[in-house]
GROMACS .gro file of C-alpha atoms in nm:
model
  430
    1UNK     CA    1 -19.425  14.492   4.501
    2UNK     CA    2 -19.173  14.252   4.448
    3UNK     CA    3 -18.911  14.237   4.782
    4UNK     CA    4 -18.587  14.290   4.575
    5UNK     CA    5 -18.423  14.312   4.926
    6UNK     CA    6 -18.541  13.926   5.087
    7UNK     CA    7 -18.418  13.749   4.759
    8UNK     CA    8 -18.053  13.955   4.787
    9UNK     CA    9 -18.065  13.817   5.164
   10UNK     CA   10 -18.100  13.512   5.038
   11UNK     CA   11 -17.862  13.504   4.752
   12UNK     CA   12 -17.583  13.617   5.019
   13UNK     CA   13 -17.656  13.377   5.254
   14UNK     CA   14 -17.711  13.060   5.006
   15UNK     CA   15 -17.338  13.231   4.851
   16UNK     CA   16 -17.182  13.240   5.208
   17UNK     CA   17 -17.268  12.877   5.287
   18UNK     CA   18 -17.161  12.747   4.918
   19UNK     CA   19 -16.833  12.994   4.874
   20UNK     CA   20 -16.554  12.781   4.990
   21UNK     CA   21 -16.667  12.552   4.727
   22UNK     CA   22 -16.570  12.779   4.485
   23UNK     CA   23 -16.272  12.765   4.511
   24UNK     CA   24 -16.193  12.452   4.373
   25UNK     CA   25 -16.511  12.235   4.339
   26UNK     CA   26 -16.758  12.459   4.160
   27UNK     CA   27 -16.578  12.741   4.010
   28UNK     CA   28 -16.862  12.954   3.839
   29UNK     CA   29 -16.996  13.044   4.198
   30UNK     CA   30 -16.780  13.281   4.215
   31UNK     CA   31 -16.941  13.423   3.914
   32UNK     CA   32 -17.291  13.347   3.943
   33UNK     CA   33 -17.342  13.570   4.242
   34UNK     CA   34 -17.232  13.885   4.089
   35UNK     CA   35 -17.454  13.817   3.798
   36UNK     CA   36 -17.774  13.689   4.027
   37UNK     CA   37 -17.757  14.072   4.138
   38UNK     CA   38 -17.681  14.221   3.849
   39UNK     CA   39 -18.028  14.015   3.699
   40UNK     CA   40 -18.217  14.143   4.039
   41UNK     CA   41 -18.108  14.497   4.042
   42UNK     CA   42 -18.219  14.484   3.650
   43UNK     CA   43 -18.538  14.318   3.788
   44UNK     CA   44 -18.591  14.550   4.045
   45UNK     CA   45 -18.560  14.838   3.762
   46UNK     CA   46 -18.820  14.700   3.543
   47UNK     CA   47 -19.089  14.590   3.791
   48UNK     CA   48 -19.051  14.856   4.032
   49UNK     CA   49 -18.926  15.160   3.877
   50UNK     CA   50 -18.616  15.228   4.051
   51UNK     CA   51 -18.381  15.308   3.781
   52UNK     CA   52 -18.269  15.623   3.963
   53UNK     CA   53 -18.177  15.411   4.260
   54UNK     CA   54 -17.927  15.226   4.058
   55UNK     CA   55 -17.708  15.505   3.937
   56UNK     CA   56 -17.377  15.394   4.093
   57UNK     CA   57 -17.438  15.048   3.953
   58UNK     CA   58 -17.467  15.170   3.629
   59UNK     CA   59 -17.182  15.412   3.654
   60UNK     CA   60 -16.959  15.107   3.727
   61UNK     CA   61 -17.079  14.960   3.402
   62UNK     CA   62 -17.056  15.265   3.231
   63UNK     CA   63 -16.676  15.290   3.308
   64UNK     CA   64 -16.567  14.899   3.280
   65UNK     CA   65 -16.761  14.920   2.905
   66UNK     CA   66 -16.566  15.251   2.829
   67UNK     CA   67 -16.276  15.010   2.916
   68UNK     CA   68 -16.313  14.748   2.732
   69UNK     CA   69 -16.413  14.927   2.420
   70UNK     CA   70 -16.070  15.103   2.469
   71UNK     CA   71 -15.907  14.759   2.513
   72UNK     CA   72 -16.069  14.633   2.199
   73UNK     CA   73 -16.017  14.924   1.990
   74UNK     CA   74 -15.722  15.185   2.104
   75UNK     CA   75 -15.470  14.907   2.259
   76UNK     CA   76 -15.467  14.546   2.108
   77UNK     CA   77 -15.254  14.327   2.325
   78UNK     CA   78 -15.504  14.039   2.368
   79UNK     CA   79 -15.780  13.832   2.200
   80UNK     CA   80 -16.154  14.022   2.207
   81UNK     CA   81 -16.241  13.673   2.428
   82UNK     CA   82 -15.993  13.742   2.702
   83UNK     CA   83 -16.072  14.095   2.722
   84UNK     CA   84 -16.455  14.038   2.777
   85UNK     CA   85 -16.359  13.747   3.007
   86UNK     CA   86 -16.142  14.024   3.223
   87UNK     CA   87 -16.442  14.269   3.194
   88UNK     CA   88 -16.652  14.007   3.398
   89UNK     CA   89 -16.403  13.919   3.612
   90UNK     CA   90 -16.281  14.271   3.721
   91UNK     CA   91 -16.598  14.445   3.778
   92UNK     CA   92 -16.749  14.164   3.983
   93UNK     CA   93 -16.609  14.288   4.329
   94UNK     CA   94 -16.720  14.695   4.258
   95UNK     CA   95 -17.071  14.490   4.115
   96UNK     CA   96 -17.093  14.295   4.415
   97UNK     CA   97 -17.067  14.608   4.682
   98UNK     CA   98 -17.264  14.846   4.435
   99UNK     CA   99 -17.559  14.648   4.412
  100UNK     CA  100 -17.530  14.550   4.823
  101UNK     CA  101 -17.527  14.878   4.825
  102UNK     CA  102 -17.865  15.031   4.621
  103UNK     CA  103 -18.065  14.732   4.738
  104UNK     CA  104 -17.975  14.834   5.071
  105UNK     CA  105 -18.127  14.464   5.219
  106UNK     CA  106 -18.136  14.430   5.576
  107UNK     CA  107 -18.069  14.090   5.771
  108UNK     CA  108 -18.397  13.984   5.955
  109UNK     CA  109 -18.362  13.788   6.311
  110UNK     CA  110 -18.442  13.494   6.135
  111UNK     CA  111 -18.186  13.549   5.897
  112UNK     CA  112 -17.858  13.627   6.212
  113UNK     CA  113 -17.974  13.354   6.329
  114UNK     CA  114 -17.933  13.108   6.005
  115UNK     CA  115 -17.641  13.292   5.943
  116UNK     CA  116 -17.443  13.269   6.293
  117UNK     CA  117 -17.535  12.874   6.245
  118UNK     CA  118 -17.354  12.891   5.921
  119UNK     CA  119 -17.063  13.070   6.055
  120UNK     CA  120 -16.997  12.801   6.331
  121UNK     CA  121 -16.969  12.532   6.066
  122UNK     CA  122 -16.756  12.725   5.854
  123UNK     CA  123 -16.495  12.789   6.189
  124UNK     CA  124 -16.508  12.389   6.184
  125UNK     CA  125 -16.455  12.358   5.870
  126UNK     CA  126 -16.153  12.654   5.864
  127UNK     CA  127 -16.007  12.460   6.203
  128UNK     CA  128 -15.995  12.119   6.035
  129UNK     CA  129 -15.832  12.247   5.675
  130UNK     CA  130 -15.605  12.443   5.868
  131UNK     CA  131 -15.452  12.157   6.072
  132UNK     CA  132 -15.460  11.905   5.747
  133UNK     CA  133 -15.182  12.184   5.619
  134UNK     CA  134 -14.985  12.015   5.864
  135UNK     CA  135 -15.100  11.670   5.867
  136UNK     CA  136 -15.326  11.585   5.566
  137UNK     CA  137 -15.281  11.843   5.307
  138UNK     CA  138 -15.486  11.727   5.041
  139UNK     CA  139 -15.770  11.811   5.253
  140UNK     CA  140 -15.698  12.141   5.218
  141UNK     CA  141 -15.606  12.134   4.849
  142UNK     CA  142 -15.915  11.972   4.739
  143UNK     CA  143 -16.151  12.316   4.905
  144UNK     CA  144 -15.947  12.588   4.940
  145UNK     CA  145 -15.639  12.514   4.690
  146UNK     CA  146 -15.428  12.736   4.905
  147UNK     CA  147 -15.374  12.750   5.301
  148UNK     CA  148 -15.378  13.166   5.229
  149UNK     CA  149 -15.787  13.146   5.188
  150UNK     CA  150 -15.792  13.009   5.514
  151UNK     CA  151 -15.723  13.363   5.685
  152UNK     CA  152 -15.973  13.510   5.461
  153UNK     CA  153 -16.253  13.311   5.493
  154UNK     CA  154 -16.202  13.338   5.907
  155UNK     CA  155 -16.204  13.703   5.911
  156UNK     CA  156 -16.511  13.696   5.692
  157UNK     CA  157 -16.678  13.464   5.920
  158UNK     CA  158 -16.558  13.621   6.225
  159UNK     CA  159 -16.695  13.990   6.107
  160UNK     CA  160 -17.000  13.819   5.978
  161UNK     CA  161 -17.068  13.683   6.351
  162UNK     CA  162 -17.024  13.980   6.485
  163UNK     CA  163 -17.259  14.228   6.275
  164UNK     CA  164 -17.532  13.871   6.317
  165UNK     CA  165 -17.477  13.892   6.715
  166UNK     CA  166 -17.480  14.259   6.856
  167UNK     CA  167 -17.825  14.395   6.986
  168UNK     CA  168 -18.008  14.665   6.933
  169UNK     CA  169 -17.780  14.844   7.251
  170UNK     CA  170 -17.447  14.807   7.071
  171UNK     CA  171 -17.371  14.451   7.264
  172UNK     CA  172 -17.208  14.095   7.243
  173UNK     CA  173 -17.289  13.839   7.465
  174UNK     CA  174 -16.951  13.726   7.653
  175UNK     CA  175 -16.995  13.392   7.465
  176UNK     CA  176 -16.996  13.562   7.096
  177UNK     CA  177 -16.666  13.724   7.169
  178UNK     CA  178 -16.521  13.437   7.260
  179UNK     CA  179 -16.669  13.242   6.929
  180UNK     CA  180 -16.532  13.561   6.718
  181UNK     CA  181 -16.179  13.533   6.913
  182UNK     CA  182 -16.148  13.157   6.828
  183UNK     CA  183 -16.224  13.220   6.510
  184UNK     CA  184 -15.973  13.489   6.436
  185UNK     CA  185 -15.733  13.286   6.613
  186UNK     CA  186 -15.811  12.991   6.381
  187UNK     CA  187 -15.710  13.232   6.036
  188UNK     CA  188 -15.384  13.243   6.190
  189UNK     CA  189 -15.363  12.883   6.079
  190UNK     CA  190 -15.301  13.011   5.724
  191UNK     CA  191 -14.969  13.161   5.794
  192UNK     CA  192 -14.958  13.451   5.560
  193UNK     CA  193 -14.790  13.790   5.742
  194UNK     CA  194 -15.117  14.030   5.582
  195UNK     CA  195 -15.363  13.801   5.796
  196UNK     CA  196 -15.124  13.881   6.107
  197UNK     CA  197 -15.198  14.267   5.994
  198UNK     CA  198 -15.562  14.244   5.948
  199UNK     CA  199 -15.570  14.050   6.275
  200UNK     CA  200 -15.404  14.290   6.512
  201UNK     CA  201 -15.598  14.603   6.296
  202UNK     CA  202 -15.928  14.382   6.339
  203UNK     CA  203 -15.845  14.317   6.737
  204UNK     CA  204 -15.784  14.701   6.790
  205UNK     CA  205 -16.098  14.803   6.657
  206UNK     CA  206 -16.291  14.513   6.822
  207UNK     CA  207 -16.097  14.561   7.161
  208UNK     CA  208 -15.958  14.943   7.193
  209UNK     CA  209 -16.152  15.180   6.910
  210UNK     CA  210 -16.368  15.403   7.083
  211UNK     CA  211 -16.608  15.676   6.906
  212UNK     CA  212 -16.414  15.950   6.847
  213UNK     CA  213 -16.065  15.822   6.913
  214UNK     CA  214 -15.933  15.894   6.536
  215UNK     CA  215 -16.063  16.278   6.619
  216UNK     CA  216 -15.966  16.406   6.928
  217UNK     CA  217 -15.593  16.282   6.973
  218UNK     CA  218 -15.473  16.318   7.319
  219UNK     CA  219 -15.159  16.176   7.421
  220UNK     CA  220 -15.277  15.835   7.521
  221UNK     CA  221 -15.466  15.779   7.159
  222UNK     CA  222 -15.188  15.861   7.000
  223UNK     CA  223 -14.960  15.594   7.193
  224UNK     CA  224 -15.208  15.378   7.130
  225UNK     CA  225 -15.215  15.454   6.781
  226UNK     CA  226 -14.849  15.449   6.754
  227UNK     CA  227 -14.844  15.063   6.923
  228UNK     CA  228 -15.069  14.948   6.666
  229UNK     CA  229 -14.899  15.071   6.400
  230UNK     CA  230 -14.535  14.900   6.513
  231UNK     CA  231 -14.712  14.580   6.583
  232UNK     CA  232 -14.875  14.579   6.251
  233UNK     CA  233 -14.550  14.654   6.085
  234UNK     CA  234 -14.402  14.418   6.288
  235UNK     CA  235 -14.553  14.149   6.199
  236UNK     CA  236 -14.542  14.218   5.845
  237UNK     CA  237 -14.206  14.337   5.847
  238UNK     CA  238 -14.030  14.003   5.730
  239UNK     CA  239 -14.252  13.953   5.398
  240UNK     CA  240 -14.214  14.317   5.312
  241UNK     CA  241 -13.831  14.324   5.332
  242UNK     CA  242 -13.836  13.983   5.140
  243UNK     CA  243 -14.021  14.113   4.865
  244UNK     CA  244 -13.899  14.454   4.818
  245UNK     CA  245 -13.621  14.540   5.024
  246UNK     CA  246 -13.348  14.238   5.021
  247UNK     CA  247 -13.340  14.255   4.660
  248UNK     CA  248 -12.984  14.445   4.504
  249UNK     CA  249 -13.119  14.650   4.223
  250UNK     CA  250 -12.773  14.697   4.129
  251UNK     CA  251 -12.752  14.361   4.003
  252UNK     CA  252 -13.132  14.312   3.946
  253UNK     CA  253 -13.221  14.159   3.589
  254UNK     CA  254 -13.592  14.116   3.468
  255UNK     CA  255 -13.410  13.838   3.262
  256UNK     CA  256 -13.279  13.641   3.570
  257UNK     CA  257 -13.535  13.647   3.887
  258UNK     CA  258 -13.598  13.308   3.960
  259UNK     CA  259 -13.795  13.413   4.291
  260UNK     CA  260 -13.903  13.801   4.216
  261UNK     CA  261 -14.244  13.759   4.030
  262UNK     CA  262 -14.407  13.991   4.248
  263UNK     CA  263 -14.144  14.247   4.229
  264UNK     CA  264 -14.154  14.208   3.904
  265UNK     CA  265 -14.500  14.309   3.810
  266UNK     CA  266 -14.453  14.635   4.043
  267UNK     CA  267 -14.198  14.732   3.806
  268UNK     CA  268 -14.357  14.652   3.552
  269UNK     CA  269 -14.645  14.841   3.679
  270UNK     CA  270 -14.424  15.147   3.673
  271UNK     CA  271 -14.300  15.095   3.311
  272UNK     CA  272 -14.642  15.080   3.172
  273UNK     CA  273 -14.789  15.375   3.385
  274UNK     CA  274 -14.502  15.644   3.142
  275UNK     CA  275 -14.596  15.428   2.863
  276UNK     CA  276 -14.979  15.424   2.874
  277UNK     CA  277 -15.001  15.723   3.155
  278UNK     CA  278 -15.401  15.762   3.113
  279UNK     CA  279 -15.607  15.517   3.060
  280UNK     CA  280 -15.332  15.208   3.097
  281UNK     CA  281 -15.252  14.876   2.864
  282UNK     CA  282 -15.637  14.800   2.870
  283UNK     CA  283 -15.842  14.453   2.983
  284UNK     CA  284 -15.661  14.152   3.006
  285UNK     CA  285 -15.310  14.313   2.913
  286UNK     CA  286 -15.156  14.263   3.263
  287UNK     CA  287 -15.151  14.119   3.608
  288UNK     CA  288 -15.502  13.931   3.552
  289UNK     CA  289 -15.561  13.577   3.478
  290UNK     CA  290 -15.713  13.618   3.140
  291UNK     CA  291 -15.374  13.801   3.045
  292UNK     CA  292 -15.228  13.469   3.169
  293UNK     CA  293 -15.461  13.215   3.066
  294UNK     CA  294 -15.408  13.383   2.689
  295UNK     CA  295 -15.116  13.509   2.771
  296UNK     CA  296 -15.064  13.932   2.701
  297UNK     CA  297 -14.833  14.079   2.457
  298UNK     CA  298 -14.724  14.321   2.725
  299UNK     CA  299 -14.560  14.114   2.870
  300UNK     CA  300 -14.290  14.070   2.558
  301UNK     CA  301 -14.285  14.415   2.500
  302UNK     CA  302 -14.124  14.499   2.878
  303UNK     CA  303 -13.933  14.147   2.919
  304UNK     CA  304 -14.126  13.998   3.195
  305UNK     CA  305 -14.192  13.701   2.977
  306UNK     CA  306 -13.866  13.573   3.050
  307UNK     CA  307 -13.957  13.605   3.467
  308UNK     CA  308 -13.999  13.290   3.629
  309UNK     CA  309 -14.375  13.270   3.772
  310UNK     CA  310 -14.493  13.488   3.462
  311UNK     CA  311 -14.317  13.335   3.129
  312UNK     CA  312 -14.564  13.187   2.909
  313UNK     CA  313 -14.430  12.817   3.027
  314UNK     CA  314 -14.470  12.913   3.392
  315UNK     CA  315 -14.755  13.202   3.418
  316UNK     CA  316 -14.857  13.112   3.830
  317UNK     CA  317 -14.759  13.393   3.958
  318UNK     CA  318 -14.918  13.678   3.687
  319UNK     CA  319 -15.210  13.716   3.937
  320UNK     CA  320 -15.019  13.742   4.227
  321UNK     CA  321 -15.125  14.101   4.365
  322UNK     CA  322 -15.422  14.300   4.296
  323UNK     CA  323 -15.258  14.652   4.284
  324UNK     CA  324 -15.003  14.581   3.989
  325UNK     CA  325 -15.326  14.501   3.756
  326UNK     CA  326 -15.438  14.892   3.832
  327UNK     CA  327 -15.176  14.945   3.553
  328UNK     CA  328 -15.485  14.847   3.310
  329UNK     CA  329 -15.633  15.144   3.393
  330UNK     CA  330 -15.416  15.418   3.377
  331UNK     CA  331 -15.456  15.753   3.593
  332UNK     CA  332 -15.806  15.770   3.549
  333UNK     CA  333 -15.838  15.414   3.664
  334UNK     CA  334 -15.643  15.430   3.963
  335UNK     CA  335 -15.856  15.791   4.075
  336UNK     CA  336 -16.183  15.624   4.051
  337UNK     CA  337 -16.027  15.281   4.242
  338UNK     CA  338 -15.910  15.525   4.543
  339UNK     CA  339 -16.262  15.752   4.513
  340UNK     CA  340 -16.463  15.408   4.545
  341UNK     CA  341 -16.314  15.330   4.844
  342UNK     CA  342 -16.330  15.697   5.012
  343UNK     CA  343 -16.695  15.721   4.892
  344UNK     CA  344 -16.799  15.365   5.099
  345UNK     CA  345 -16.583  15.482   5.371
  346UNK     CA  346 -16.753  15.841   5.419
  347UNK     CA  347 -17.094  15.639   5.449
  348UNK     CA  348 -16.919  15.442   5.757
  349UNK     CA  349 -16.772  15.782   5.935
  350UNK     CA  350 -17.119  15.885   5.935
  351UNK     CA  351 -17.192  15.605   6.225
  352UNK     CA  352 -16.894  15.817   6.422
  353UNK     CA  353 -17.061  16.078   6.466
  354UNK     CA  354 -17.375  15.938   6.653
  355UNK     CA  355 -17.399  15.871   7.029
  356UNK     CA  356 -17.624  15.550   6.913
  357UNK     CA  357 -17.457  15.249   7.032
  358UNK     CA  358 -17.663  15.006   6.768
  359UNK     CA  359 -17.408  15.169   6.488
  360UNK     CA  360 -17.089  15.060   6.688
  361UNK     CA  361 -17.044  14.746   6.540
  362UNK     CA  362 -17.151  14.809   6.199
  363UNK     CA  363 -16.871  15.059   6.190
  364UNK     CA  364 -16.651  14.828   6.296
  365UNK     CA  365 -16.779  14.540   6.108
  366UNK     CA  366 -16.718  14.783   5.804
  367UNK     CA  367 -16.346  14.968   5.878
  368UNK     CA  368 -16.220  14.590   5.873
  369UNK     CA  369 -16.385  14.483   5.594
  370UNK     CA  370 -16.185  14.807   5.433
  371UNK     CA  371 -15.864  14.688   5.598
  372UNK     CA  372 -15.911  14.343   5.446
  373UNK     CA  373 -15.984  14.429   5.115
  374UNK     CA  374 -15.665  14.702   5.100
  375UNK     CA  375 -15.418  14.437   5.292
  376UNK     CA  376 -15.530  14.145   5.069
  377UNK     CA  377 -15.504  14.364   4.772
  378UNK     CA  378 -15.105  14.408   4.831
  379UNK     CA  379 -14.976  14.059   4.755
  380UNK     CA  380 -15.258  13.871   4.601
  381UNK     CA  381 -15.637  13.844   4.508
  382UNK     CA  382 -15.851  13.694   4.801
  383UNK     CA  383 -16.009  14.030   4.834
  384UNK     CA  384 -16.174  13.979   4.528
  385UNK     CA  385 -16.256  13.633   4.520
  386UNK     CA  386 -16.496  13.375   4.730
  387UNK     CA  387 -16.422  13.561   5.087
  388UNK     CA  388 -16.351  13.901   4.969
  389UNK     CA  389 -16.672  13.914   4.729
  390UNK     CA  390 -16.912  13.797   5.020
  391UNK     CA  391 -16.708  14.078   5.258
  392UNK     CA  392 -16.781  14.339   4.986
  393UNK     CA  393 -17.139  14.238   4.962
  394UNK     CA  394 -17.148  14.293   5.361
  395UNK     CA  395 -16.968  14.585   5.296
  396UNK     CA  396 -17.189  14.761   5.074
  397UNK     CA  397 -17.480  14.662   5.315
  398UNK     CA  398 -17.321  14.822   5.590
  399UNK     CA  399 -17.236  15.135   5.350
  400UNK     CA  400 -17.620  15.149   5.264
  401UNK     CA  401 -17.685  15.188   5.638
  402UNK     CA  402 -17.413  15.473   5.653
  403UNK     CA  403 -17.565  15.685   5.378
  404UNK     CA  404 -17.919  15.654   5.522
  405UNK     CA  405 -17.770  15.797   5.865
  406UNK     CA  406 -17.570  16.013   5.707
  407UNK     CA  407 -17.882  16.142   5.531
  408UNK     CA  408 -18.053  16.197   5.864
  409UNK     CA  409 -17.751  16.371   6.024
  410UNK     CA  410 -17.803  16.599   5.689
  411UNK     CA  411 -18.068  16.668   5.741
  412UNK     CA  412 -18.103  16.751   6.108
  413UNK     CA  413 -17.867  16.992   6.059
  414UNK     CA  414 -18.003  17.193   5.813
  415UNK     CA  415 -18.311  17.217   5.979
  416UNK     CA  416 -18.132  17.346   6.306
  417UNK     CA  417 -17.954  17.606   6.096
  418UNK     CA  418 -18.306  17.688   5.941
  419UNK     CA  419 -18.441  17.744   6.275
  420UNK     CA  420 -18.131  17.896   6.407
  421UNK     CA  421 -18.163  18.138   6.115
  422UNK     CA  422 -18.500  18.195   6.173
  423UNK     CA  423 -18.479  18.290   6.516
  424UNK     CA  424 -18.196  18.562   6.451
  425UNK     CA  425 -18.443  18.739   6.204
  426UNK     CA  426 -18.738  18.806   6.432
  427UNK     CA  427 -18.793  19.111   6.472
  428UNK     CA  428 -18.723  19.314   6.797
  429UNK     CA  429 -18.978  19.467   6.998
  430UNK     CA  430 -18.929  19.746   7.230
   0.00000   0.00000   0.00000
């Protein structure tokens, strides 16, 4: 039989080693990945019959060609080329975790140990492009293109170190912590206030979480809780009121922001929701780089093409958070985008509810994948490029895991409610 699992080991760890240069050196990486598991899980169907296996892959596909069709035939505000170029760019991050997640591959000793090699390179490699920010910046520019991808690639590396390092037991050796601290520690190099977020969130669980905690709130959880919380919208406080709070909307004009691209789409994102209320503007109509690169109609239509960062003469900015391009989808869209995430998650709560230590750091490794992905996803893309693809790949690994457990846990308990059952229906002799 054909080990479907080893060569999607391999594919994520040849990706991990190779992703920083796709950011800027070799581009199609960032593609080729995706598509190297779509062709295995494909394989995988033909030479070993597991088409059943596949289902949520397929689903995905289902629904992004149910999309496009819609953008090609019910809403026409860009070219048939864009459109299929946005198809392949917006399903590769649900792709990526979907197929991590019906392979279900499993990380051998051999392959921690390449992998925890890799990851002290890469905390090199973050260190040095980091300080070149502030000395030698075309260091940085020439891998990463921004200093932002800094923070993601060192909570990547960070949670990849620690899901590569804990025992069988539920254990890191003194000396791993202190490799994962310096690493987190180094993404603070990249200055951007949703790293500070996903660093306190990804200390906390590291640090304070506990089995349990989120269940039974006594007094000191919750002022635990509580802390967190402040200090995560502490240190995000200052971006946030930038963005969306300093702003007068009594003299706000879409025709006049010189500074409020981001803003902007979120409105926008609000106008097109009433107009298009179900199913949204369609592929590459908004918020996505192929709606910039051949730039959308939509855009006209609401008067964002006169906002600096997304007119046709200065489009930077049209990609500039994740959540505004939901407005492509509609109602429907933005359901299934919340139900993808609360299906992986209920495959990591599973490892909550076991006294096993050995699923302690999965979980953990997991819930701040999660956090990444949803921070990221605020005020820009990272979660679903280079970093964030390779976290969701880890991510639907981990889920995998989850739904096997929570399988067991199923299980287990219907069988103690058969016997249970079984017990109360003997009969009673006197």
């Amino acid at each position: 039989m054909l080990r479907i699992d080893r060569i999607a080991c391999w594919l994520f760890i040849v990706y991990y080693a190779t992703a920083i240069f796709s950011m800027q050196i070799v581009k199609p990486l960032d593609e080729l990945f995706p598509i190297a598991l779509v062709c295995l899980s494909l394989l995988d169907c033909v030479c070993n019959r597991q088409w059943r296996r596949y289902r949520p892959m397929f689903i995905s596909l289902g629904v992004f060609g149910f999309y496009t069709i819609y953008s090609l035939t019910v809403v026409h505000f860009n070219t048939t080329a864009a459109v299929l170029k946005d198809f392949i760019i917006e399903l590769k991050p649900f792709v990526v975790a979907l197929c991590a997640y019906c392979i279900a591959p499993r990380f051998t000793p051999g392959d921690k140990m390449v992998l925890r090699g890799i990851c002290r390179v890469m905390t090199v490699v973050l260190l040095l492009a980091g300080l070149s920010f502030y000395f030698y910046k075309n260091f940085l520019c020439t891998i990463f293109f921004h200093v932002a991808y800094i923070g993601a690639f060192a909570l990547l590396t960070a949670l990849l170190y620690v899901y590569c390092s804990a025992d069988d037991e539920g254990r890191l050796k003194k000396s791993d912590i202190v490799f994962v601290v310096v690493t987190l520690f180094v993404g603070l190099l990249s200055t951007r206030s949703k790293y500070y977020v996903e660093f306190v969130m990804v200390l906390f669980l590291l640090f304070v979480y506990r089995r349990g905690m989120l269940r039974h709130l006594t007094l000191s959880n919750m002022v635990i809780l509580v802390a967190v919380g402040v200090l995560g919208a502490a240190v995000a406080w200052k971006k946030f009121d930038y963005y969306f709070l300093s702003v007068n909307f009594s003299e706000l004009d879409l025709n006049a922001l010189p500074s409020y691209a981001r803003l902007a789409l979120y409105l926008g994102m609000g106008l097109i929701l009433a107009d298009y209320p179900l199913f949204g503007s369609g592929l590459a109509s908004y918020a996505t780089f192929p709606s910039s690169e051949t730039y959308s109609a939509l855009y006209g239509k609401y008067g964002l093409d006169k906002v600096w960062g997304i007119s046709p003469d200065m489009p930077d900015f049209i990609c500039d958070a994740y959540y505004t391009s939901l407005a492509q989808y509609g109602a429907v869209g933005i359901v299934l985008f919340v139900y993808f995430w609360v299906w992986l998650y209920r495959n990591l709560r599973a490892m909550t509810r076991t006294p096993d230590p050995r699923w302690r750091y999965p979980f953990i490794v997991g819930a701040s994948v999660l956090v990444f992905e949803l921070v990221e996803l605020t005020t820009g893309t990272a979660g679903v490029t280079s970093a964030g693809v390779a976290a969701l790949f880890l991510l639907g690994m981990i889920s995998a895991s989850g739904n096997g457990l929570r399988q067991q846990q199923k299980k287990k308990k219907n069988e103690t409610l058969a016997s249970n059952k079984k017990v109360k229906t003997l009969p009673i002799r006197i």
